[in-house]
Short mmCIF file of N, CA, C and O in Angstrom, two decimals:
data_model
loop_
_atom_site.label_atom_id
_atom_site.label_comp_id
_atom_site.label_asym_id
_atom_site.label_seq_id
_atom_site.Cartn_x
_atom_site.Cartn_y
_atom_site.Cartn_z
N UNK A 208 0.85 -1.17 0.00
CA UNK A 208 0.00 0.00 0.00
C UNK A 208 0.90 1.24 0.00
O UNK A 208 1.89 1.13 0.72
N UNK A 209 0.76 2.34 -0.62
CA UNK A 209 1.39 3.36 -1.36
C UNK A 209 0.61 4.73 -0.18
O UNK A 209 -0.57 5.04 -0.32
N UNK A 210 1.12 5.10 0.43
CA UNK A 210 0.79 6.05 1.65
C UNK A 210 1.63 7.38 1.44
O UNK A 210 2.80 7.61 1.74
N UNK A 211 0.34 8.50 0.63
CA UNK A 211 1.27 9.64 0.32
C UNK A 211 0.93 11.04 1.15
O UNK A 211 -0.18 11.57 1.08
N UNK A 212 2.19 11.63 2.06
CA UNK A 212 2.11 12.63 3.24
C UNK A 212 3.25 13.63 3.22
O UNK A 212 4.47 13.49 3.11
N UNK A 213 2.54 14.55 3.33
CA UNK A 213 3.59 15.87 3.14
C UNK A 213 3.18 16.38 4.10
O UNK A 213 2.66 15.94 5.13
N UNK A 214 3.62 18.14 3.50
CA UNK A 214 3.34 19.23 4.17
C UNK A 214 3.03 20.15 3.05
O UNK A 214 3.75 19.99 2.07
N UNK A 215 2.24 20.96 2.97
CA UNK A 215 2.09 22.49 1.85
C UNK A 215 2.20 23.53 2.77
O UNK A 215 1.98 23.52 3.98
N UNK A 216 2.57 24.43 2.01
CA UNK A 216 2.44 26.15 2.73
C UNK A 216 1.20 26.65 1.63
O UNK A 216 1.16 26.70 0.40
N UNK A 217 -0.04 27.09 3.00
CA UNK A 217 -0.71 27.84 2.27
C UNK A 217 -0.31 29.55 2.86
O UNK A 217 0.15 29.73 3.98
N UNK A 218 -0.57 30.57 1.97
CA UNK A 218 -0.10 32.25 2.09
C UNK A 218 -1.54 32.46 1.94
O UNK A 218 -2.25 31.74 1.24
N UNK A 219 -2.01 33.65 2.74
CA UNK A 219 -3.04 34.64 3.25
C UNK A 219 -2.83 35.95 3.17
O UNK A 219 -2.01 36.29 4.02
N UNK A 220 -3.06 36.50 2.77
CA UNK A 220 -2.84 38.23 2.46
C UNK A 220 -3.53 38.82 3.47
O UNK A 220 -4.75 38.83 3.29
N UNK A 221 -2.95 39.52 4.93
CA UNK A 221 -3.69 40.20 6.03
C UNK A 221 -3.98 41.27 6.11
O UNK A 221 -4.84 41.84 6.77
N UNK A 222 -3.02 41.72 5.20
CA UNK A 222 -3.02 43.48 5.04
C UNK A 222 -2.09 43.92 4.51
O UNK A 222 -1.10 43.29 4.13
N UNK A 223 -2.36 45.37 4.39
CA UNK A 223 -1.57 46.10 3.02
C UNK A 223 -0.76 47.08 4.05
O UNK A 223 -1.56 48.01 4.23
N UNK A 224 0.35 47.35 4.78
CA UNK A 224 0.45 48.51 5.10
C UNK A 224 1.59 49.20 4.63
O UNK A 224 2.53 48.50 4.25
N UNK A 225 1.72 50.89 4.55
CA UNK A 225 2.77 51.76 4.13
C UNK A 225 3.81 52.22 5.29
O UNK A 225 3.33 52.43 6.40
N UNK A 226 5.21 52.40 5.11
CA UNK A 226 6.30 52.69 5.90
C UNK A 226 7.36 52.23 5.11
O UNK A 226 7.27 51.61 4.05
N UNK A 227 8.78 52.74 5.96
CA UNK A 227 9.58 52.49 5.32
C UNK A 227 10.38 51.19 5.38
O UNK A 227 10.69 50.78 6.50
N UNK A 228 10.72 50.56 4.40
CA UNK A 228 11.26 49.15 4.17
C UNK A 228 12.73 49.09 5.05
O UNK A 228 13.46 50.05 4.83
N UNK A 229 13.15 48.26 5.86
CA UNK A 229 14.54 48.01 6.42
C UNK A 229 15.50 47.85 5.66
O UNK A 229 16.63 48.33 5.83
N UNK A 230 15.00 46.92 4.41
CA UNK A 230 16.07 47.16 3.43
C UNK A 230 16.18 47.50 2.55
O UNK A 230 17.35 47.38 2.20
N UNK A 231 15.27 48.15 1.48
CA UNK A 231 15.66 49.27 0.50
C UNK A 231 15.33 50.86 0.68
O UNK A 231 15.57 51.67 -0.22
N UNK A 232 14.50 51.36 2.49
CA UNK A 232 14.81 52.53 2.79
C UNK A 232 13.51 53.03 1.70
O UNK A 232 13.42 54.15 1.20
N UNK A 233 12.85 52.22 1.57
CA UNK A 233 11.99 53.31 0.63
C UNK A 233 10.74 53.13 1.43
O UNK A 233 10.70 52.35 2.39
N UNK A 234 9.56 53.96 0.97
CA UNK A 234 8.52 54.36 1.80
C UNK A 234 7.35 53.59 0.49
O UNK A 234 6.86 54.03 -0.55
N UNK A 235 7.28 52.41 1.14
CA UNK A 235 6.15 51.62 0.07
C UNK A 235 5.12 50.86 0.66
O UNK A 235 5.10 50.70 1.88
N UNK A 236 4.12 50.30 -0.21
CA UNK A 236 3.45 49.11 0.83
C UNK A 236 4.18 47.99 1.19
O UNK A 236 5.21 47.55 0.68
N UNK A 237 3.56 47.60 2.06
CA UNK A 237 4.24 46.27 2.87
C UNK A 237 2.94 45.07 2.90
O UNK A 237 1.92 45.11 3.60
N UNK A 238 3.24 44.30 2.19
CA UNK A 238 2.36 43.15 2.60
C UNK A 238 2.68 42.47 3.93
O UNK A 238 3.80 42.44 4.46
N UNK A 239 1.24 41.75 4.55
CA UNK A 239 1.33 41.14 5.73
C UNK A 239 0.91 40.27 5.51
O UNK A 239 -0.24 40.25 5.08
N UNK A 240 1.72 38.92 5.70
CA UNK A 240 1.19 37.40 5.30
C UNK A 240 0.97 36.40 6.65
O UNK A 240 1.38 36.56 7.79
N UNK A 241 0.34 35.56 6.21
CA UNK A 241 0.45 34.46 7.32
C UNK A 241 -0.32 33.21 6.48
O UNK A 241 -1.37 32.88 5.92
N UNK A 242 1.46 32.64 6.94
CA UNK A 242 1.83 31.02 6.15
C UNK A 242 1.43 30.34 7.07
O UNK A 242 1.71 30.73 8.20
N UNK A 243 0.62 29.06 6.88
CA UNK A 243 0.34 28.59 7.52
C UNK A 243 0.61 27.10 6.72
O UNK A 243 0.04 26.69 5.71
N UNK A 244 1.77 26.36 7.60
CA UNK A 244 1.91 24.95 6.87
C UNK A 244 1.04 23.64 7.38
O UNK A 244 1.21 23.13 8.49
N UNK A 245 0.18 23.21 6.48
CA UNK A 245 -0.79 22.03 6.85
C UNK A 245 0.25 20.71 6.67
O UNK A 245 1.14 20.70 5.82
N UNK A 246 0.02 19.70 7.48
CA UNK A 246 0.09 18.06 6.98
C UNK A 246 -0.86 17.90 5.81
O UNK A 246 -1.76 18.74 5.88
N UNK A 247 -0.93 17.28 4.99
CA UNK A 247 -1.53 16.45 3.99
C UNK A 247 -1.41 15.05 3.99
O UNK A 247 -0.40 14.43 4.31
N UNK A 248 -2.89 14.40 3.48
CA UNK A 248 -2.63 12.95 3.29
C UNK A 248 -3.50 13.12 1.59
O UNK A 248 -4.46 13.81 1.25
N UNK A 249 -2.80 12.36 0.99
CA UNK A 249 -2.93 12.11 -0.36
C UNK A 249 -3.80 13.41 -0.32
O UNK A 249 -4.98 13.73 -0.13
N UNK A 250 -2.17 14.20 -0.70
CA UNK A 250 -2.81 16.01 -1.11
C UNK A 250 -3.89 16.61 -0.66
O UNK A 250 -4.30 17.61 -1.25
N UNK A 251 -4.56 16.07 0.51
CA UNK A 251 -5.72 16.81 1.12
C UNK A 251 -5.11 17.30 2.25
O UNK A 251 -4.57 16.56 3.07
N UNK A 252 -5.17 18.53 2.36
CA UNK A 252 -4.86 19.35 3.84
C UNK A 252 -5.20 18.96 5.09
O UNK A 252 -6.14 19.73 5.31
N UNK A 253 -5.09 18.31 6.02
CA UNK A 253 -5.60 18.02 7.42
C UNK A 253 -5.81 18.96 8.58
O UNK A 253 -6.81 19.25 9.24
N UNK A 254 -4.62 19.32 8.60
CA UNK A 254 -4.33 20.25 9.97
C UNK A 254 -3.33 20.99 9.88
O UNK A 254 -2.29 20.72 9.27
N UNK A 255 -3.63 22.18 10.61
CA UNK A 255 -2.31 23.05 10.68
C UNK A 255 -0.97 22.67 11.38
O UNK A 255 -1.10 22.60 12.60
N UNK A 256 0.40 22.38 10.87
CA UNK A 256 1.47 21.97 11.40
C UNK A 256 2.01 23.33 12.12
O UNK A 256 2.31 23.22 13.31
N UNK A 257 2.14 24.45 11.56
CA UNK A 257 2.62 25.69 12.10
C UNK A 257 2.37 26.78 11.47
O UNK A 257 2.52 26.84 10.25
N UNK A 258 1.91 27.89 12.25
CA UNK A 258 1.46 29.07 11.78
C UNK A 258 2.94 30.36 11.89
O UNK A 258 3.85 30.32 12.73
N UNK A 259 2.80 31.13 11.06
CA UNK A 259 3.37 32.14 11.11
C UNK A 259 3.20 33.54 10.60
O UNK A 259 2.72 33.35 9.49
N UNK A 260 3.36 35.15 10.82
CA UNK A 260 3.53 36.04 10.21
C UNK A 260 4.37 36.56 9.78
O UNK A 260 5.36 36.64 10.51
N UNK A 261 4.47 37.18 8.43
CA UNK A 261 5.51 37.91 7.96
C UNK A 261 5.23 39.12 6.99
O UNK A 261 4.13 39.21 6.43
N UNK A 262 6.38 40.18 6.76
CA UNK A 262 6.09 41.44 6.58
C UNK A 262 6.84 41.04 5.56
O UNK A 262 7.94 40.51 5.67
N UNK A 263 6.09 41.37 4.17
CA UNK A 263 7.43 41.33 2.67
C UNK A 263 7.17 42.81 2.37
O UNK A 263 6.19 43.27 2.95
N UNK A 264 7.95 43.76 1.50
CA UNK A 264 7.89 44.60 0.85
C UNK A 264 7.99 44.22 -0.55
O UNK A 264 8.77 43.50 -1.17
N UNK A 265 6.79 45.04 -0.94
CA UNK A 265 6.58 45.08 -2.94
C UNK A 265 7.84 45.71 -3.84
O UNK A 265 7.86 45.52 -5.06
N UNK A 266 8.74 46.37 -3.26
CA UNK A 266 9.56 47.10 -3.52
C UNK A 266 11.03 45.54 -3.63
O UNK A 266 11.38 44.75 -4.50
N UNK A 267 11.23 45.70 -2.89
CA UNK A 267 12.48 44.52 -3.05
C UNK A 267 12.51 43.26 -2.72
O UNK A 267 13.51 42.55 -2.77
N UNK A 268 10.99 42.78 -2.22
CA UNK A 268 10.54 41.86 -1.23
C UNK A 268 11.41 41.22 -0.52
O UNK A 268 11.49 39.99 -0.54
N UNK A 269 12.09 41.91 0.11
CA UNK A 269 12.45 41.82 1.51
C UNK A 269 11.71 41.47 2.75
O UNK A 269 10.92 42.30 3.21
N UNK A 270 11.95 39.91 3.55
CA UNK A 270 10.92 39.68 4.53
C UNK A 270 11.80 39.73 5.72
O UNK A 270 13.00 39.69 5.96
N UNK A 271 10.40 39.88 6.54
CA UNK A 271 10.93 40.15 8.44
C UNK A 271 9.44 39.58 9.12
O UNK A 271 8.27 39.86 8.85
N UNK A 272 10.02 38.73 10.02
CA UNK A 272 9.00 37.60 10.98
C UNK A 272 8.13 38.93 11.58
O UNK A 272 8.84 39.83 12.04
N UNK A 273 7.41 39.04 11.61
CA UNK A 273 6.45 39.77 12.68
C UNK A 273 5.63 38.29 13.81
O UNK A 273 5.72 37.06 13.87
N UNK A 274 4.79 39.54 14.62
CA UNK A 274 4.22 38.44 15.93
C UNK A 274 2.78 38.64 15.44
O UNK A 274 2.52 39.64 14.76
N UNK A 275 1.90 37.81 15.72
CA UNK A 275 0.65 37.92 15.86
C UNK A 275 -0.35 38.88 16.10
O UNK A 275 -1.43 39.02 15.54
N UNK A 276 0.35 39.76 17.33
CA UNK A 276 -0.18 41.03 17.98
C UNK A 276 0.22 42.30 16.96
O UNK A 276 -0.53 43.27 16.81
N UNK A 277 1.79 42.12 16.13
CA UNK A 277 2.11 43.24 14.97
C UNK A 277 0.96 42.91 13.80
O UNK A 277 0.42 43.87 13.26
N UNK A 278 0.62 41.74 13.46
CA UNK A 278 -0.16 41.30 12.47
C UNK A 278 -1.50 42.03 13.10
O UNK A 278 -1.82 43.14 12.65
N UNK A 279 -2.15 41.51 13.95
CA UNK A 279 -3.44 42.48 14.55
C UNK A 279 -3.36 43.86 14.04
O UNK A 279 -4.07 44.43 13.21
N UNK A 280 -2.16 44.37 14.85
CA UNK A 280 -2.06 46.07 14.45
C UNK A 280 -2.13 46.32 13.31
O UNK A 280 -3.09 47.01 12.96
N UNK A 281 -1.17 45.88 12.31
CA UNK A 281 -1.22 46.54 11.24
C UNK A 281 -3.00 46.14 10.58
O UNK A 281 -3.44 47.22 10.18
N UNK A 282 -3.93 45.18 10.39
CA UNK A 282 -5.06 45.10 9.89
C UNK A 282 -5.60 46.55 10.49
O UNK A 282 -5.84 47.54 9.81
N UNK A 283 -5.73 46.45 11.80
CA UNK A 283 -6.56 47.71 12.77
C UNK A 283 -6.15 48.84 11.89
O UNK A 283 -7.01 49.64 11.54
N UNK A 284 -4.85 48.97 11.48
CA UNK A 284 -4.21 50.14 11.20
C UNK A 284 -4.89 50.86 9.85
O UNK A 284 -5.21 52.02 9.60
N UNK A 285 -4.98 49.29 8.90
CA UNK A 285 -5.30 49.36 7.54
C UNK A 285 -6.81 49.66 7.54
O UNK A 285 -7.31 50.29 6.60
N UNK A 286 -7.74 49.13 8.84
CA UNK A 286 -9.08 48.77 8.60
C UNK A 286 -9.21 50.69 8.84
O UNK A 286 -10.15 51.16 8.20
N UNK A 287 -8.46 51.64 9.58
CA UNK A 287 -9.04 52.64 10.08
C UNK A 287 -7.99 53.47 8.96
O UNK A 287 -8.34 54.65 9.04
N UNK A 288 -7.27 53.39 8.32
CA UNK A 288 -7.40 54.39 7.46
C UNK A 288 -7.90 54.04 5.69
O UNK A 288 -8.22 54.73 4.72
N UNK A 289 -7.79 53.05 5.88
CA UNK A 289 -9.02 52.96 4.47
C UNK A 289 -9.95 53.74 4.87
O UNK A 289 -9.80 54.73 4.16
N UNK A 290 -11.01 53.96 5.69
CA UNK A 290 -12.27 54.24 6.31
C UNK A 290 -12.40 55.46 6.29
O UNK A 290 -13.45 56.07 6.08
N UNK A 291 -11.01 56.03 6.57
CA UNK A 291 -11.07 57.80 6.72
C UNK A 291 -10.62 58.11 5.24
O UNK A 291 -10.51 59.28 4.86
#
């Protein structure tokens, strides 16, 4: 019997926010992601193995780990100035 098990990374787009990049110094958007890697059994997703956030820039995509609570902020951040 032929028993097939991985892992995939699925990416989530959390938010869009603007500031300046650490490493190309420029003042652009910043995407906010959160990868979240599932187990799979014969290519069906099961469960989440490990979650994470991260900050890329559109500019050089340059990434940096953020926490959960930075991920919160920046949505809050995005949800209240879209609005205004």
């Amino acid at each position: 019997m032929i028993l097939l098990f991985g892992t995939r990374l699925h990416t989530v787009l959390v938010a869009v926010v603007s500031f300046v990049c650490p490493f190309c110094s420029k003042d652009v958007p910043q995407r906010v992601l959160k990868l979240v890697n599932r187990f799979t059994l014969f290519f069906v997703p099961l469960f989440p193995v490990s979650t994470r956030f991260v900050n890329e820039c559109t500019n050089c995509g340059g990434i940096t780990d953020v926490s959960r609570d930075q991920a919160d902020n920046a949505v809050a951040w995005a949800n209240t100035h879209r609005a205004g």
